Short mmCIF file of C-alpha atoms and ligand atoms in Angstrom, two decimals:
data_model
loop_
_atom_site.label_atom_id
_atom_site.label_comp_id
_atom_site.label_asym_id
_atom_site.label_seq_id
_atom_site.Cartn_x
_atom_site.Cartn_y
_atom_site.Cartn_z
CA UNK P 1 7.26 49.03 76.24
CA UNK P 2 9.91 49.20 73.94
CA UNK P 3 9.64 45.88 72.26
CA UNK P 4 10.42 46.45 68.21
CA UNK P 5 10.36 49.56 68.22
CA UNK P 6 12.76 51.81 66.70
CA UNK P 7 15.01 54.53 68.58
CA UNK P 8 15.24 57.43 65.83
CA UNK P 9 15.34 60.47 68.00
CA UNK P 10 15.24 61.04 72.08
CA UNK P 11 11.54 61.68 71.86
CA UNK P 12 10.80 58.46 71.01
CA UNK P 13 10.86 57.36 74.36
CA UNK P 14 8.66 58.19 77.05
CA UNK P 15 9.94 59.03 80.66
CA UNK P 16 8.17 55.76 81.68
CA UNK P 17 10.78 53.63 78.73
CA UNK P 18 13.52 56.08 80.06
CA UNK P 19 13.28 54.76 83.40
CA UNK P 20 12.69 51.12 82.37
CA UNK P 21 16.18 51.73 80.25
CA UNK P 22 17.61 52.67 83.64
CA UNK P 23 16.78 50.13 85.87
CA UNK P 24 17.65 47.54 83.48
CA UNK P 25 21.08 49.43 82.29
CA UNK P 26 21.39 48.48 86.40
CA UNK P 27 21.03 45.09 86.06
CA UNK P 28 23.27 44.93 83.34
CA UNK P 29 26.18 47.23 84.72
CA UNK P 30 26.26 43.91 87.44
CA UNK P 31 26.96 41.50 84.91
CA UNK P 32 29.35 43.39 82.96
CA UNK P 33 30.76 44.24 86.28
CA UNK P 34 31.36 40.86 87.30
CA UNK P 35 32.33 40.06 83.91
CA UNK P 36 29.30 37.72 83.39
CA UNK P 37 27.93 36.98 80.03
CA UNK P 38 24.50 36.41 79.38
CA UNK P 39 22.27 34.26 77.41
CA UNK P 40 18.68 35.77 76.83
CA UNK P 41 19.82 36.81 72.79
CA UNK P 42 21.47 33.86 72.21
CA UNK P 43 18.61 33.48 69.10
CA UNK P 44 18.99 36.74 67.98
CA UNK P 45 21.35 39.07 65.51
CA UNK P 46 21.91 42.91 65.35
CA UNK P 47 23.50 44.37 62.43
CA UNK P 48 25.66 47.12 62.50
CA UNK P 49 25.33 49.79 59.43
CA UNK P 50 28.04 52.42 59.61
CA UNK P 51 28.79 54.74 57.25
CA UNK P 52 30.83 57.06 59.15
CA UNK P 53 33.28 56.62 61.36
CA UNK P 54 33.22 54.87 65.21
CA UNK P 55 34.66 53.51 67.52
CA UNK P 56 32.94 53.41 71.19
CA UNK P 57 29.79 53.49 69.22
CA UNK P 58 29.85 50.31 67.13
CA UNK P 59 32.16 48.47 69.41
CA UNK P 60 30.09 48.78 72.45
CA UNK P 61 26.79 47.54 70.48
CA UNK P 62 28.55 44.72 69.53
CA UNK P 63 29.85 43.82 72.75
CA UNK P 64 26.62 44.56 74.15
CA UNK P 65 24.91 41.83 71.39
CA UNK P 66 27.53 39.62 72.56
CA UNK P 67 27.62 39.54 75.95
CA UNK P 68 23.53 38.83 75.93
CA UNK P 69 24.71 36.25 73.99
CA UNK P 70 23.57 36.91 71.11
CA UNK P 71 25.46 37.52 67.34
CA UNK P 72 26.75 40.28 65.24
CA UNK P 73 27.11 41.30 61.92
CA UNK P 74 28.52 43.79 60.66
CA UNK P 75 28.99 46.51 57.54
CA UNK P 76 32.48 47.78 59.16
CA UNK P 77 33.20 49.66 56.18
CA UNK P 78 30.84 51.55 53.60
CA UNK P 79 33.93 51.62 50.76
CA UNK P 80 34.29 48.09 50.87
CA UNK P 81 30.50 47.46 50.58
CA UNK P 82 27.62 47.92 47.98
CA UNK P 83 27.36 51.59 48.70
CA UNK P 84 30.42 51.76 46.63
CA UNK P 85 28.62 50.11 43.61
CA UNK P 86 25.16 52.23 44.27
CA UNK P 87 22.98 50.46 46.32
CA UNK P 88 20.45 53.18 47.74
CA UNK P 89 20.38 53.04 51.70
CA UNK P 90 16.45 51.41 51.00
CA UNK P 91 17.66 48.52 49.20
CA UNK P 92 20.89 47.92 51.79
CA UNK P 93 18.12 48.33 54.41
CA UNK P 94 15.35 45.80 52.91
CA UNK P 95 18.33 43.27 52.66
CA UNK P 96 20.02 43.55 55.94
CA UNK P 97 16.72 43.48 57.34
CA UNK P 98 16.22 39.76 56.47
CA UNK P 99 19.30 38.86 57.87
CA UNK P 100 19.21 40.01 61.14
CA UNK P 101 16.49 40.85 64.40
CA UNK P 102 17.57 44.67 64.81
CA UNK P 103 19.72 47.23 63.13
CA UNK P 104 22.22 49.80 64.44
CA UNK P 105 22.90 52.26 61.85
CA UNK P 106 25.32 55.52 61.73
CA UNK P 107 24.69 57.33 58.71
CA UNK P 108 26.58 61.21 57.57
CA UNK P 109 22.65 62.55 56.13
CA UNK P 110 20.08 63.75 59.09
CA UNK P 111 16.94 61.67 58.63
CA UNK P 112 19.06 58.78 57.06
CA UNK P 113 17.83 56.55 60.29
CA UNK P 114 14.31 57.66 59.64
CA UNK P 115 14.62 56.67 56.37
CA UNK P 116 15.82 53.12 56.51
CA UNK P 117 13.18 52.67 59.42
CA UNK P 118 10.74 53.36 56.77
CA UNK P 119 12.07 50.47 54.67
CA UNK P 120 12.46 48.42 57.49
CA UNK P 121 10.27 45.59 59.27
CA UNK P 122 13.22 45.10 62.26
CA UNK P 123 13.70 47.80 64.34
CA UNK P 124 16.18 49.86 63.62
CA UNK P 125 18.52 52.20 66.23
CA UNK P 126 19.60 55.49 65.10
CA UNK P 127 23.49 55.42 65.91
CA UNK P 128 23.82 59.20 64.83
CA UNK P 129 22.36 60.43 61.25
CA UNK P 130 24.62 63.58 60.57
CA UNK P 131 24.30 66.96 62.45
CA UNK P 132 20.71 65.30 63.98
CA UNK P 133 20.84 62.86 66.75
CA UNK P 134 22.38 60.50 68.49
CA UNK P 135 19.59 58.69 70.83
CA UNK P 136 21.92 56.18 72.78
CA UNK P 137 24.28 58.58 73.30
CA UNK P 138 22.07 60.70 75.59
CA UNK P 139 20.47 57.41 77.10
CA UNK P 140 24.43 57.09 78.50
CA UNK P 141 24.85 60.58 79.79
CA UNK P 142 21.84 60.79 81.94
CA UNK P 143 22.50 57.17 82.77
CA UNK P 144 26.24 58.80 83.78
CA UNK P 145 24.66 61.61 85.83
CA UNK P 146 22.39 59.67 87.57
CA UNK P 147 24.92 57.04 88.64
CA UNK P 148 28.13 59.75 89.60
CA UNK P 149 25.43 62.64 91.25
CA UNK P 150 23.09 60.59 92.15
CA UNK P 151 19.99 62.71 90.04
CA UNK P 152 19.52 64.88 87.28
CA UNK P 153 17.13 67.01 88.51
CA UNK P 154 18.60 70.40 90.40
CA UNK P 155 21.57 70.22 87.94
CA UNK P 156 23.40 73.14 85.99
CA UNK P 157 24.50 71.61 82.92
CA UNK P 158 26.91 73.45 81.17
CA UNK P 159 27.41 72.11 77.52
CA UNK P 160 30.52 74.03 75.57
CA UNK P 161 31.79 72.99 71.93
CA UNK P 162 30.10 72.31 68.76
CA UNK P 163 27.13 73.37 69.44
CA UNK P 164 25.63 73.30 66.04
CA UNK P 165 26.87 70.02 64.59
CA UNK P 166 27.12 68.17 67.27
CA UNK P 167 24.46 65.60 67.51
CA UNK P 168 24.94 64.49 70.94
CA UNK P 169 24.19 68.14 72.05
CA UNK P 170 21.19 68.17 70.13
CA UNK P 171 19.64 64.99 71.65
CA UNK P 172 21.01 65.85 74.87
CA UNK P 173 19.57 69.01 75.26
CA UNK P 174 16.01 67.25 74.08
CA UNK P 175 16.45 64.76 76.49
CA UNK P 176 17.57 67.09 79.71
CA UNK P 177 14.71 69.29 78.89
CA UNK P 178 12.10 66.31 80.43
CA UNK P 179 14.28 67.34 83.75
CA UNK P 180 14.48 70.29 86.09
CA UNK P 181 17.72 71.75 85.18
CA UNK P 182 19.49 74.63 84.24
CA UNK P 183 21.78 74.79 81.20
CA UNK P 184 24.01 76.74 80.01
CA UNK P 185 25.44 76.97 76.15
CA UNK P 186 28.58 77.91 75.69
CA UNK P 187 29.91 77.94 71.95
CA UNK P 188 32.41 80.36 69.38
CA UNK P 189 29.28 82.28 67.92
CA UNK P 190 29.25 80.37 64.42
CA UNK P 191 28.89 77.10 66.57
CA UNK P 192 26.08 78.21 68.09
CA UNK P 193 23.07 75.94 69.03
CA UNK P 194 20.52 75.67 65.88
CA UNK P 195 17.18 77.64 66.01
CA UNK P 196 14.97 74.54 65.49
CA UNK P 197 17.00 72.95 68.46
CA UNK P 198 16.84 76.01 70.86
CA UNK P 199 12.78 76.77 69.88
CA UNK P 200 11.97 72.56 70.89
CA UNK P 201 13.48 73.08 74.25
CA UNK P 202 12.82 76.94 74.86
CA UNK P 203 10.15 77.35 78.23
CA UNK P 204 11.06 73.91 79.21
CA UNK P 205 14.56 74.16 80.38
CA UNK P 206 16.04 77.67 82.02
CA UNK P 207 18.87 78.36 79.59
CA UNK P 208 21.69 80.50 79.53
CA UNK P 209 23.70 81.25 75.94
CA UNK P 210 27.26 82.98 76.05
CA UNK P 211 30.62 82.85 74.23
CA UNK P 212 32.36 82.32 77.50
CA UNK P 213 32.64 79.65 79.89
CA UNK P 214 34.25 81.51 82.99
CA UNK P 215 31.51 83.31 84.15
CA UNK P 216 29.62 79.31 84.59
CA UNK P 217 32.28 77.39 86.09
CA UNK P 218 31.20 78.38 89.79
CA UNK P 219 27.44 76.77 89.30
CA UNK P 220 28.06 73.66 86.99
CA UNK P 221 27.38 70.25 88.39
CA UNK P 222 28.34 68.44 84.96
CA UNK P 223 30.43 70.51 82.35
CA UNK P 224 29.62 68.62 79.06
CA UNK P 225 32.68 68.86 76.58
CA UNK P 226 32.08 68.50 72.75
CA UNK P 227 34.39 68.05 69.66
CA UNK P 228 34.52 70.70 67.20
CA UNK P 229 32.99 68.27 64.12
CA UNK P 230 35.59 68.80 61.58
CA UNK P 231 33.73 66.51 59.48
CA UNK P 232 30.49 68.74 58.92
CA UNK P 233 32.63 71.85 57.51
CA UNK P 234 32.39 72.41 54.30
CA UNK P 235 35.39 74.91 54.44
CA UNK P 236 38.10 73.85 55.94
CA UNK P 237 39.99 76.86 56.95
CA UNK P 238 36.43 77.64 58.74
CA UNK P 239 37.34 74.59 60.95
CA UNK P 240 41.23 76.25 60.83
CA UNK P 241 40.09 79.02 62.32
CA UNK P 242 37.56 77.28 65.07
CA UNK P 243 39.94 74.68 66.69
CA UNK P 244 41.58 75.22 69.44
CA UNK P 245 39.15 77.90 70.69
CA UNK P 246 38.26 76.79 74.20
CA UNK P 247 40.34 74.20 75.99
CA UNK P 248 39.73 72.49 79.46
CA UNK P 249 42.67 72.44 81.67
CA UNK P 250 43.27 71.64 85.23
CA UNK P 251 42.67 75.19 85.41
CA UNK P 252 39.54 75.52 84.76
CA UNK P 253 38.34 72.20 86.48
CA UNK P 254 39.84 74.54 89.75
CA UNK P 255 37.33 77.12 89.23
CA UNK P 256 34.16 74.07 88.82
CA UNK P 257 31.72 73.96 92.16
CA UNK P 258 33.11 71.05 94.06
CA UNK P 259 31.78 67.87 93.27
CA UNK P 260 31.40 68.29 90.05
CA UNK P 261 31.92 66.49 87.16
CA UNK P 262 33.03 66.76 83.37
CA UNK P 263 31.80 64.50 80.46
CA UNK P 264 32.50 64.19 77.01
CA UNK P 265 31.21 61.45 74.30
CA UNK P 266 34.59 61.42 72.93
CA UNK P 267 36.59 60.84 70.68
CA UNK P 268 38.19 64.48 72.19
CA UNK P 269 41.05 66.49 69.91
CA UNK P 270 42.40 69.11 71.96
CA UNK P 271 39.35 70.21 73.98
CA UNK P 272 40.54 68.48 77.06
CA UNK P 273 43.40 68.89 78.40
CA UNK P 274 45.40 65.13 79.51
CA UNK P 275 46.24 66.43 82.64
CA UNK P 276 42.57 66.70 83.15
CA UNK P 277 42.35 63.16 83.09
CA UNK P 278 43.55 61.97 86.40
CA UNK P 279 41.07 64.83 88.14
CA UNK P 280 38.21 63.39 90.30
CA UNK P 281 35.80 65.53 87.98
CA UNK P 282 36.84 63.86 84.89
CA UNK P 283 34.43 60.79 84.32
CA UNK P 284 34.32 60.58 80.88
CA UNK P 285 36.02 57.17 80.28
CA UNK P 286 33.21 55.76 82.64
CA UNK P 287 30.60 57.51 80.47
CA UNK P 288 32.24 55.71 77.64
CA UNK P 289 32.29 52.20 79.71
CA UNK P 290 28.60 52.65 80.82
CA UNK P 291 27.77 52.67 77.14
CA UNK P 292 27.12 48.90 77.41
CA UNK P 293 25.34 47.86 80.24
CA UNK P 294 22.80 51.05 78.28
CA UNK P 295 23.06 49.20 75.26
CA UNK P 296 22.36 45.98 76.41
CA UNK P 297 19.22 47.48 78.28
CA UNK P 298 18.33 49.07 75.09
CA UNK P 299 18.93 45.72 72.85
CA UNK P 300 17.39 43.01 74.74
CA UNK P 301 13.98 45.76 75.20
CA UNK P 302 13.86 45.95 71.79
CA UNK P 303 14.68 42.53 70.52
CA UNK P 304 14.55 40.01 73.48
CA UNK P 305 11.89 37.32 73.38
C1 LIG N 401 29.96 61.28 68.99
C2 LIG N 401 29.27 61.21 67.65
O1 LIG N 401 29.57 60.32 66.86
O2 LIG N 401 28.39 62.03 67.46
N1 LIG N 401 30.73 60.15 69.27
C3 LIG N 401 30.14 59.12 69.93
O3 LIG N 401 29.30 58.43 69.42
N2 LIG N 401 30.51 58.91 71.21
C4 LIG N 401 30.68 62.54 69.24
C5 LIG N 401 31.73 63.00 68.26
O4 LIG N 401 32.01 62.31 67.27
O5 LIG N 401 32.27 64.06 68.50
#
């Protein structure tokens, strides 16, 4: 049972919650499909926290909120808030917390969504806090691979990009390592996955490291695309010198076992090419849109009466 509970990292859920997120991300996916709205928050309202930038993420917890029927508000901007004056993340927290049933917040410090769960009596959702995790986010792609393959277990995953900052990788790889799958890690070797991350999933999931994604293509079921985090470098030419080194175009998706497909969180640079888009592989714009039937799973688990 998820009910007030807080969503900090993938491992606070239990494959039993995991499921229960599934099935009801099912039930949800029909009203959103047939455009129905809902009415089982309509007493209840999330805040959003963000202190970094989003677009997919925020906006599709808000829709979520709102097509439950329930209400939003909303810190759309940390340089228009308190933050700007001082206000500590704690006091922000303790405030927002009496104005609203649950809390979404994106935050650029790992362990900032462990923090203000600390300081919180609502439950709060960890919306990505730095270079850590990004819960939700992997809640979607399994949710993705179970609806476009139809399971997640006898799957090669093959995850290229930003392997060290990127969040979504990190709770990803946490999260596919409850399955039986093989994965492969492809990153430029200063991206590479972090030792803590690698050690948590090492004996649980067959994995494969390498600098190069040809020698992969043939076995992946689902090749999972990441953005470079330009954000998280500290020296910029280091980023300078990064971009641009690995790019999916239709000819790669050529070379990918048949049937499979490629995903991406998004928002993507350069790391996929358009022409890509119109492939029967590419499904990452329906990643994106199952975002909210998850969400509203998630939400109404957490919050609903
Ligand atoms: C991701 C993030 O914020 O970590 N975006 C998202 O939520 N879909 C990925 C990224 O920014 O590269």
């Amino acid at each position: 049972m998820l009910k007030n509970r807080s969503i900090i990292s993938i491992s606070d859920l239990s494959d039993e919650d995991m499921n229960e997120v599934f099935s009801q991300a099912d039930r949800m996916l029909e009203n959103v499909n047939a455009g129905k709205k809902m009415n089982i928050m309509s007493s209840k309202i999330l805040a959003t926290l963000f202190y970094e930038p989003s677009t997919r993420t925020r906006l599709s917890f808000e829709s979520s909120m709102q097509r439950l029927g329930g209400s939003v508000i909303s810190m759309a901007d940390s340089k228009t808030s308190s933050t700007i004056k001082g206000e500590t993340l704690a006091d922000t927290i303790r405030i927002v917390e009496s104005y609203s049933d649950i809390i979404v917040i994106r935050h650029p410090l790992e362990g900032a969504a462990l923090l203000a769960s600390r300081f919180s009596s609502k439950p709060v959702i960890n919306a990505g806090d730095g270079s850590g995790e990004h819960p939700t986010q992997t809640l979607i792609d399994l949710y993705t691979v179970r609806k476009e393959l139809g399971s997640i277990d006898g799957k090669t995953v093959t995850i290229i990009g930003d392997l060290k900052y990127g969040r979504t990788v990190h709770s990803l790889l946490s999260g596919l390592s409850r399955f039986d799958v093989e994965v492969n890690l492809v990153s430029p070797e200063n991206l590479a996955i972090p030792k803590h991350v690698y050690n948590d999933v090492l004996g649980k999931l067959d994995i494969h490291v390498s600098t190069s994604l040809d020698e992969f293509l043939g076995e992946t079921d689902i090749l999972y695309v990441t953005r470079i985090q330009k954000e998280r470098f500290t020296d910029k030419n280091e980023y300078a010198k990064l971009i641009g080194s690995y790019k999916i175009t239709s000819k790669e998706v050529q070379k990918l076992k048949p049937g499979s497909i490629i995903m991406h969180p998004l928002p993507r640079v350069d790391e996929i090419s358009p022409e890509v888009d119109n492939t029967k592989a590419a499904k990452y714009f329906k990643q994106a849109y199952y975002g909210v039937p998850i969400r509203m799973a998630l939400i109404s688990m957490i919050a609903g009466d």
